[in-house]
Amino acid sequence: MAARLAAFPRRALARRTHCFVWSVFPALLAWSAFLFPPMLASFLLVSGFLAHYWQDRLLVATSLLPSWYLPLRFRLTTVACLCLMAGAFAETW
């Protein structure tokens, strides 16, 4: 039991580190998208939105987020991805 309690702060620290990395991920991805042409940058951002939505699905299962959060996040992610794809294809015409 004592070993289990001693490991708890390490798990909490690992979880905080994981959450911190994911909180910085969208900004790093968006800034790196400036390095690519618009078509490729749009696909990079779409993949980032989808990855972050997947991470939010996992977060909702383990945290106390409100019930409206995930449906709203799905709608916003869908609209953002559609707009990015439309902009990427409009750039090629």
A tleap script that builds the chain and sets N, CA, C and O, in Angstrom:
source leaprc.protein.ff14SB
mol = sequence {
  NMET ALA ALA ARG LEU ALA ALA PHE PRO ARG
  ARG ALA LEU ALA ARG ARG THR HIE CYS PHE
  VAL TRP SER VAL PHE PRO ALA LEU LEU ALA
  TRP SER ALA PHE LEU PHE PRO PRO MET LEU
  ALA SER PHE LEU LEU VAL SER GLY PHE LEU
  ALA HIE TYR TRP GLN ASP ARG LEU LEU VAL
  ALA THR SER LEU LEU PRO SER TRP TYR LEU
  PRO LEU ARG PHE ARG LEU THR THR VAL ALA
  CYS LEU CYS LEU MET ALA GLY ALA PHE ALA
  GLU THR CTRP
}
set mol.1.N position { 0.817 -1.190 0.000 }
set mol.1.CA position { 0.000 0.000 0.000 }
set mol.1.C position { 0.863 1.258 0.000 }
set mol.1.O position { 0.553 2.232 -0.686 }
set mol.2.N position { 1.949 1.231 0.774 }
set mol.2.CA position { 2.821 2.395 0.845 }
set mol.2.C position { 3.483 2.668 -0.509 }
set mol.2.O position { 3.636 3.824 -0.905 }
set mol.3.N position { 3.869 1.618 -1.208 }
set mol.3.CA position { 4.474 1.789 -2.529 }
set mol.3.C position { 3.467 2.374 -3.508 }
set mol.3.O position { 3.817 3.173 -4.377 }
set mol.4.N position { 2.239 1.973 -3.357 }
set mol.4.CA position { 1.196 2.502 -4.234 }
set mol.4.C position { 0.977 3.993 -3.993 }
set mol.4.O position { 0.801 4.761 -4.938 }
set mol.5.N position { 0.988 4.392 -2.735 }
set mol.5.CA position { 0.824 5.802 -2.408 }
set mol.5.C position { 2.044 6.614 -2.831 }
set mol.5.O position { 1.912 7.773 -3.226 }
set mol.6.N position { 3.222 6.017 -2.751 }
set mol.6.CA position { 4.436 6.721 -3.168 }
set mol.6.C position { 4.449 6.931 -4.677 }
set mol.6.O position { 5.011 7.919 -5.150 }
set mol.7.N position { 3.850 6.036 -5.436 }
set mol.7.CA position { 3.818 6.162 -6.897 }
set mol.7.C position { 2.782 7.173 -7.358 }
set mol.7.O position { 2.836 7.635 -8.497 }
set mol.8.N position { 1.835 7.525 -6.488 }
set mol.8.CA position { 0.766 8.443 -6.896 }
set mol.8.C position { 1.282 9.808 -7.352 }
set mol.8.O position { 0.836 10.293 -8.392 }
set mol.9.N position { 2.212 10.458 -6.617 }
set mol.9.CA position { 2.705 11.754 -7.098 }
set mol.9.C position { 3.401 11.656 -8.448 }
set mol.9.O position { 3.321 12.575 -9.262 }
set mol.10.N position { 4.094 10.527 -8.687 }
set mol.10.CA position { 4.751 10.366 -9.993 }
set mol.10.C position { 3.722 10.247 -11.103 }
set mol.10.O position { 3.911 10.803 -12.185 }
set mol.11.N position { 2.629 9.524 -10.846 }
set mol.11.CA position { 1.571 9.415 -11.856 }
set mol.11.C position { 0.910 10.759 -12.085 }
set mol.11.O position { 0.596 11.117 -13.220 }
set mol.12.N position { 0.696 11.507 -11.004 }
set mol.12.CA position { 0.086 12.825 -11.139 }
set mol.12.C position { 0.995 13.759 -11.938 }
set mol.12.O position { 0.522 14.532 -12.771 }
set mol.13.N position { 2.292 13.683 -11.682 }
set mol.13.CA position { 3.238 14.502 -12.425 }
set mol.13.C position { 3.259 14.107 -13.898 }
set mol.13.O position { 3.301 14.975 -14.770 }
set mol.14.N position { 3.230 12.821 -14.180 }
set mol.14.CA position { 3.207 12.357 -15.577 }
set mol.14.C position { 1.939 12.815 -16.277 }
set mol.14.O position { 1.976 13.202 -17.445 }
set mol.15.N position { 0.825 12.775 -15.575 }
set mol.15.CA position { -0.440 13.224 -16.167 }
set mol.15.C position { -0.418 14.722 -16.444 }
set mol.15.O position { -0.901 15.168 -17.485 }
set mol.16.N position { 0.138 15.501 -15.519 }
set mol.16.CA position { 0.239 16.954 -15.738 }
set mol.16.C position { 1.149 17.251 -16.912 }
set mol.16.O position { 0.861 18.138 -17.715 }
set mol.17.N position { 2.248 16.513 -17.018 }
set mol.17.CA position { 3.160 16.711 -18.140 }
set mol.17.C position { 2.466 16.381 -19.461 }
set mol.17.O position { 2.597 17.119 -20.438 }
set mol.18.N position { 1.736 15.281 -19.484 }
set mol.18.CA position { 0.998 14.888 -20.689 }
set mol.18.C position { -0.028 15.965 -21.069 }
set mol.18.O position { -0.144 16.328 -22.240 }
set mol.19.N position { -0.754 16.462 -20.097 }
set mol.19.CA position { -1.747 17.507 -20.365 }
set mol.19.C position { -1.087 18.795 -20.840 }
set mol.19.O position { -1.623 19.484 -21.708 }
set mol.20.N position { 0.067 19.122 -20.279 }
set mol.20.CA position { 0.779 20.317 -20.714 }
set mol.20.C position { 1.224 20.194 -22.161 }
set mol.20.O position { 1.074 21.135 -22.940 }
set mol.21.N position { 1.768 19.043 -22.525 }
set mol.21.CA position { 2.213 18.834 -23.910 }
set mol.21.C position { 1.038 18.986 -24.867 }
set mol.21.O position { 1.166 19.618 -25.916 }
set mol.22.N position { -0.117 18.403 -24.503 }
set mol.22.CA position { -1.282 18.522 -25.379 }
set mol.22.C position { -1.850 19.927 -25.408 }
set mol.22.O position { -2.485 20.305 -26.392 }
set mol.23.N position { -1.645 20.709 -24.368 }
set mol.23.CA position { -2.150 22.088 -24.383 }
set mol.23.C position { -1.300 22.972 -25.295 }
set mol.23.O position { -1.789 23.981 -25.803 }
set mol.24.N position { -0.043 22.610 -25.508 }
set mol.24.CA position { 0.856 23.391 -26.351 }
set mol.24.C position { 0.808 22.921 -27.806 }
set mol.24.O position { 1.177 23.667 -28.714 }
set mol.25.N position { 0.362 21.708 -28.022 }
set mol.25.CA position { 0.343 21.090 -29.352 }
set mol.25.C position { -0.353 21.944 -30.422 }
set mol.25.O position { 0.224 22.114 -31.496 }
set mol.26.N position { -1.562 22.493 -30.197 }
set mol.26.CA position { -2.205 23.269 -31.263 }
set mol.26.C position { -1.411 24.496 -31.697 }
set mol.26.O position { -1.343 24.805 -32.886 }
set mol.27.N position { -0.814 25.193 -30.739 }
set mol.27.CA position { -0.029 26.377 -31.092 }
set mol.27.C position { 1.210 26.004 -31.896 }
set mol.27.O position { 1.531 26.670 -32.881 }
set mol.28.N position { 1.903 24.960 -31.492 }
set mol.28.CA position { 3.092 24.524 -32.231 }
set mol.28.C position { 2.733 24.058 -33.637 }
set mol.28.O position { 3.454 24.334 -34.595 }
set mol.29.N position { 1.630 23.361 -33.749 }
set mol.29.CA position { 1.192 22.889 -35.059 }
set mol.29.C position { 0.813 24.062 -35.963 }
set mol.29.O position { 1.162 24.080 -37.143 }
set mol.30.N position { 0.104 25.034 -35.407 }
set mol.30.CA position { -0.323 26.189 -36.205 }
set mol.30.C position { 0.875 27.018 -36.655 }
set mol.30.O position { 0.925 27.457 -37.804 }
set mol.31.N position { 1.837 27.235 -35.768 }
set mol.31.CA position { 3.011 27.997 -36.172 }
set mol.31.C position { 3.835 27.247 -37.207 }
set mol.31.O position { 4.387 27.864 -38.118 }
set mol.32.N position { 3.928 25.946 -37.084 }
set mol.32.CA position { 4.702 25.194 -38.069 }
set mol.32.C position { 3.993 25.146 -39.424 }
set mol.32.O position { 4.641 24.932 -40.448 }
set mol.33.N position { 2.684 25.340 -39.444 }
set mol.33.CA position { 1.951 25.338 -40.715 }
set mol.33.C position { 2.355 26.513 -41.596 }
set mol.33.O position { 2.179 26.464 -42.814 }
set mol.34.N position { 2.899 27.577 -40.989 }
set mol.34.CA position { 3.369 28.720 -41.785 }
set mol.34.C position { 4.550 28.357 -42.672 }
set mol.34.O position { 4.838 29.071 -43.633 }
set mol.35.N position { 5.227 27.285 -42.377 }
set mol.35.CA position { 6.410 26.896 -43.136 }
set mol.35.C position { 6.077 26.160 -44.433 }
set mol.35.O position { 6.956 25.939 -45.266 }
set mol.36.N position { 4.814 25.782 -44.604 }
set mol.36.CA position { 4.404 24.973 -45.740 }
set mol.36.C position { 3.525 25.773 -46.695 }
set mol.36.O position { 2.961 26.796 -46.309 }
set mol.37.N position { 3.408 25.314 -47.932 }
set mol.37.CA position { 2.471 25.946 -48.858 }
set mol.37.C position { 1.029 25.793 -48.346 }
set mol.37.O position { 0.752 24.903 -47.541 }
set mol.38.N position { 0.116 26.651 -48.807 }
set mol.38.CA position { -1.247 26.645 -48.260 }
set mol.38.C position { -1.964 25.301 -48.320 }
set mol.38.O position { -2.651 24.936 -47.367 }
set mol.39.N position { -1.824 24.571 -49.392 }
set mol.39.CA position { -2.509 23.283 -49.521 }
set mol.39.C position { -2.022 22.302 -48.447 }
set mol.39.O position { -2.833 21.673 -47.768 }
set mol.40.N position { -0.726 22.176 -48.299 }
set mol.40.CA position { -0.156 21.267 -47.319 }
set mol.40.C position { -0.424 21.755 -45.891 }
set mol.40.O position { -0.677 20.954 -44.991 }
set mol.41.N position { -0.364 23.065 -45.697 }
set mol.41.CA position { -0.642 23.628 -44.367 }
set mol.41.C position { -2.077 23.342 -43.942 }
set mol.41.O position { -2.339 23.056 -42.774 }
set mol.42.N position { -3.000 23.421 -44.890 }
set mol.42.CA position { -4.402 23.138 -44.563 }
set mol.42.C position { -4.582 21.690 -44.121 }
set mol.42.O position { -5.284 21.420 -43.147 }
set mol.43.N position { -3.957 20.768 -44.827 }
set mol.43.CA position { -4.058 19.362 -44.432 }
set mol.43.C position { -3.367 19.096 -43.092 }
set mol.43.O position { -3.824 18.264 -42.308 }
set mol.44.N position { -2.277 19.798 -42.836 }
set mol.44.CA position { -1.610 19.680 -41.542 }
set mol.44.C position { -2.525 20.171 -40.416 }
set mol.44.O position { -2.617 19.536 -39.366 }
set mol.45.N position { -3.193 21.295 -40.637 }
set mol.45.CA position { -4.104 21.832 -39.619 }
set mol.45.C position { -5.328 20.937 -39.425 }
set mol.45.O position { -5.793 20.755 -38.300 }
set mol.46.N position { -5.847 20.383 -40.512 }
set mol.46.CA position { -6.981 19.452 -40.394 }
set mol.46.C position { -6.579 18.240 -39.568 }
set mol.46.O position { -7.329 17.802 -38.695 }
set mol.47.N position { -5.398 17.697 -39.841 }
set mol.47.CA position { -4.957 16.541 -39.061 }
set mol.47.C position { -4.751 16.922 -37.597 }
set mol.47.O position { -4.992 16.104 -36.709 }
set mol.48.N position { -4.311 18.143 -37.335 }
set mol.48.CA position { -4.166 18.619 -35.963 }
set mol.48.C position { -5.502 18.751 -35.254 }
set mol.48.O position { -5.632 18.377 -34.089 }
set mol.49.N position { -6.498 19.286 -35.957 }
set mol.49.CA position { -7.841 19.391 -35.374 }
set mol.49.C position { -8.406 18.020 -35.050 }
set mol.49.O position { -8.999 17.822 -33.989 }
set mol.50.N position { -8.224 17.076 -35.959 }
set mol.50.CA position { -8.744 15.726 -35.729 }
set mol.50.C position { -8.015 15.033 -34.580 }
set mol.50.O position { -8.641 14.343 -33.775 }
set mol.51.N position { -6.709 15.212 -34.501 }
set mol.51.CA position { -5.944 14.611 -33.400 }
set mol.51.C position { -6.358 15.218 -32.062 }
set mol.51.O position { -6.459 14.516 -31.056 }
set mol.52.N position { -6.593 16.526 -32.060 }
set mol.52.CA position { -6.982 17.172 -30.812 }
set mol.52.C position { -8.408 16.786 -30.400 }
set mol.52.O position { -8.708 16.670 -29.212 }
set mol.53.N position { -9.273 16.589 -31.386 }
set mol.53.CA position { -10.623 16.110 -31.055 }
set mol.53.C position { -10.550 14.710 -30.448 }
set mol.53.O position { -11.251 14.416 -29.480 }
set mol.54.N position { -9.713 13.858 -31.006 }
set mol.54.CA position { -9.557 12.501 -30.465 }
set mol.54.C position { -9.028 12.564 -29.035 }
set mol.54.O position { -9.475 11.811 -28.169 }
set mol.55.N position { -8.083 13.454 -28.792 }
set mol.55.CA position { -7.555 13.606 -27.438 }
set mol.55.C position { -8.637 14.133 -26.495 }
set mol.55.O position { -8.694 13.715 -25.338 }
set mol.56.N position { -9.484 15.031 -26.958 }
set mol.56.CA position { -10.583 15.528 -26.126 }
set mol.56.C position { -11.576 14.423 -25.794 }
set mol.56.O position { -12.138 14.403 -24.699 }
set mol.57.N position { -11.795 13.509 -26.724 }
set mol.57.CA position { -12.680 12.373 -26.429 }
set mol.57.C position { -12.125 11.539 -25.288 }
set mol.57.O position { -12.876 11.093 -24.421 }
set mol.58.N position { -10.830 11.327 -25.283 }
set mol.58.CA position { -10.200 10.586 -24.192 }
set mol.58.C position { -10.247 11.380 -22.889 }
set mol.58.O position { -10.418 10.810 -21.811 }
set mol.59.N position { -10.094 12.691 -22.995 }
set mol.59.CA position { -10.121 13.538 -21.811 }
set mol.59.C position { -11.501 13.577 -21.171 }
set mol.59.O position { -11.611 13.591 -19.945 }
set mol.60.N position { -12.550 13.594 -21.976 }
set mol.60.CA position { -13.910 13.610 -21.452 }
set mol.60.C position { -14.183 12.338 -20.659 }
set mol.60.O position { -14.905 12.369 -19.662 }
set mol.61.N position { -13.616 11.229 -21.093 }
set mol.61.CA position { -13.847 9.960 -20.388 }
set mol.61.C position { -13.184 9.936 -19.021 }
set mol.61.O position { -13.630 9.205 -18.136 }
set mol.62.N position { -12.128 10.720 -18.829 }
set mol.62.CA position { -11.394 10.667 -17.569 }
set mol.62.C position { -11.541 11.906 -16.702 }
set mol.62.O position { -10.961 11.957 -15.617 }
set mol.63.N position { -12.293 12.905 -17.139 }
set mol.63.CA position { -12.397 14.134 -16.352 }
set mol.63.C position { -13.857 14.514 -16.145 }
set mol.63.O position { -14.770 13.808 -16.574 }
set mol.64.N position { -14.049 15.623 -15.490 }
set mol.64.CA position { -15.395 16.082 -15.147 }
set mol.64.C position { -15.837 17.236 -16.044 }
set mol.64.O position { -16.320 18.258 -15.557 }
set mol.65.N position { -15.674 17.071 -17.325 }
set mol.65.CA position { -16.133 18.105 -18.253 }
set mol.65.C position { -17.645 18.024 -18.405 }
set mol.65.O position { -18.222 16.947 -18.257 }
set mol.66.N position { -18.297 19.148 -18.700 }
set mol.66.CA position { -19.757 19.122 -18.849 }
set mol.66.C position { -20.196 18.284 -20.055 }
set mol.66.O position { -19.418 18.041 -20.977 }
set mol.67.N position { -21.428 17.859 -20.024 }
set mol.67.CA position { -21.937 16.962 -21.073 }
set mol.67.C position { -22.041 17.652 -22.429 }
set mol.67.O position { -22.039 16.976 -23.458 }
set mol.68.N position { -22.130 18.971 -22.455 }
set mol.68.CA position { -22.271 19.683 -23.727 }
set mol.68.C position { -20.930 19.900 -24.421 }
set mol.68.O position { -20.901 20.301 -25.585 }
set mol.69.N position { -19.821 19.642 -23.730 }
set mol.69.CA position { -18.513 19.978 -24.281 }
set mol.69.C position { -18.171 19.188 -25.541 }
set mol.69.O position { -17.784 19.772 -26.553 }
set mol.70.N position { -18.310 17.879 -25.488 }
set mol.70.CA position { -17.895 17.039 -26.618 }
set mol.70.C position { -18.743 17.266 -27.871 }
set mol.70.O position { -18.174 17.349 -28.959 }
set mol.71.N position { -20.088 17.373 -27.775 }
set mol.71.CA position { -20.849 17.682 -28.988 }
set mol.71.C position { -20.479 19.041 -29.598 }
set mol.71.O position { -20.420 19.184 -30.820 }
set mol.72.N position { -20.230 20.033 -28.738 }
set mol.72.CA position { -19.813 21.340 -29.247 }
set mol.72.C position { -18.451 21.245 -29.909 }
set mol.72.O position { -18.232 21.816 -30.977 }
set mol.73.N position { -17.543 20.531 -29.282 }
set mol.73.CA position { -16.208 20.355 -29.841 }
set mol.73.C position { -16.266 19.642 -31.192 }
set mol.73.O position { -15.522 19.987 -32.111 }
set mol.74.N position { -17.148 18.650 -31.310 }
set mol.74.CA position { -17.313 17.942 -32.585 }
set mol.74.C position { -17.798 18.893 -33.677 }
set mol.74.O position { -17.268 18.891 -34.788 }
set mol.75.N position { -18.793 19.695 -33.363 }
set mol.75.CA position { -19.320 20.639 -34.368 }
set mol.75.C position { -18.272 21.659 -34.783 }
set mol.75.O position { -18.105 21.932 -35.972 }
set mol.76.N position { -17.568 22.221 -33.812 }
set mol.76.CA position { -16.551 23.221 -34.136 }
set mol.76.C position { -15.399 22.612 -34.924 }
set mol.76.O position { -14.878 23.244 -35.843 }
set mol.77.N position { -15.000 21.410 -34.582 }
set mol.77.CA position { -13.929 20.733 -35.315 }
set mol.77.C position { -14.367 20.437 -36.745 }
set mol.77.O position { -13.590 20.607 -37.684 }
set mol.78.N position { -15.603 19.997 -36.908 }
set mol.78.CA position { -16.123 19.702 -38.245 }
set mol.78.C position { -16.146 20.957 -39.113 }
set mol.78.O position { -15.700 20.925 -40.260 }
set mol.79.N position { -16.657 22.050 -38.580 }
set mol.79.CA position { -16.726 23.301 -39.348 }
set mol.79.C position { -15.329 23.807 -39.682 }
set mol.79.O position { -15.080 24.236 -40.809 }
set mol.80.N position { -14.420 23.761 -38.720 }
set mol.80.CA position { -13.056 24.225 -38.979 }
set mol.80.C position { -12.383 23.376 -40.059 }
set mol.80.O position { -11.716 23.915 -40.941 }
set mol.81.N position { -12.552 22.060 -39.996 }
set mol.81.CA position { -11.952 21.174 -40.994 }
set mol.81.C position { -12.550 21.402 -42.379 }
set mol.81.O position { -11.823 21.436 -43.371 }
set mol.82.N position { -13.865 21.558 -42.449 }
set mol.82.CA position { -14.502 21.823 -43.744 }
set mol.82.C position { -14.032 23.147 -44.339 }
set mol.82.O position { -13.782 23.230 -45.542 }
set mol.83.N position { -13.909 24.172 -43.517 }
set mol.83.CA position { -13.440 25.469 -44.013 }
set mol.83.C position { -11.986 25.398 -44.479 }
set mol.83.O position { -11.629 25.988 -45.499 }
set mol.84.N position { -11.160 24.686 -43.740 }
set mol.84.CA position { -9.771 24.533 -44.157 }
set mol.84.C position { -9.656 23.748 -45.466 }
set mol.84.O position { -8.849 24.089 -46.330 }
set mol.85.N position { -10.467 22.697 -45.607 }
set mol.85.CA position { -10.439 21.923 -46.847 }
set mol.85.C position { -10.953 22.758 -48.027 }
set mol.85.O position { -10.391 22.709 -49.121 }
set mol.86.N position { -12.021 23.520 -47.796 }
set mol.86.CA position { -12.542 24.377 -48.865 }
set mol.86.C position { -11.497 25.423 -49.271 }
set mol.86.O position { -11.316 25.699 -50.457 }
set mol.87.N position { -10.824 25.990 -48.293 }
set mol.87.CA position { -9.777 26.963 -48.607 }
set mol.87.C position { -8.614 26.337 -49.340 }
set mol.87.O position { -8.033 26.959 -50.229 }
set mol.88.N position { -8.268 25.124 -48.984 }
set mol.88.CA position { -7.164 24.431 -49.651 }
set mol.88.C position { -7.516 24.128 -51.106 }
set mol.88.O position { -6.684 24.303 -51.996 }
set mol.89.N position { -8.742 23.677 -51.349 }
set mol.89.CA position { -9.140 23.370 -52.725 }
set mol.89.C position { -9.391 24.638 -53.534 }
set mol.89.O position { -9.185 24.643 -54.748 }
set mol.90.N position { -9.828 25.701 -52.889 }
set mol.90.CA position { -10.026 26.968 -53.604 }
set mol.90.C position { -8.670 27.549 -54.035 }
set mol.90.O position { -8.578 28.234 -55.053 }
set mol.91.N position { -7.648 27.275 -53.267 }
set mol.91.CA position { -6.310 27.762 -53.593 }
set mol.91.C position { -5.784 27.132 -54.895 }
set mol.91.O position { -4.993 27.749 -55.608 }
set mol.92.N position { -6.219 25.924 -55.195 }
set mol.92.CA position { -5.725 25.227 -56.385 }
set mol.92.C position { -6.460 25.630 -57.660 }
set mol.92.O position { -5.973 25.365 -58.759 }
set mol.93.N position { -7.613 26.260 -57.533 }
set mol.93.CA position { -8.393 26.607 -58.737 }
set mol.93.C position { -7.931 27.859 -59.341 }
set mol.93.O position { -8.476 28.294 -60.356 }
savepdb mol mol.pdb
quit
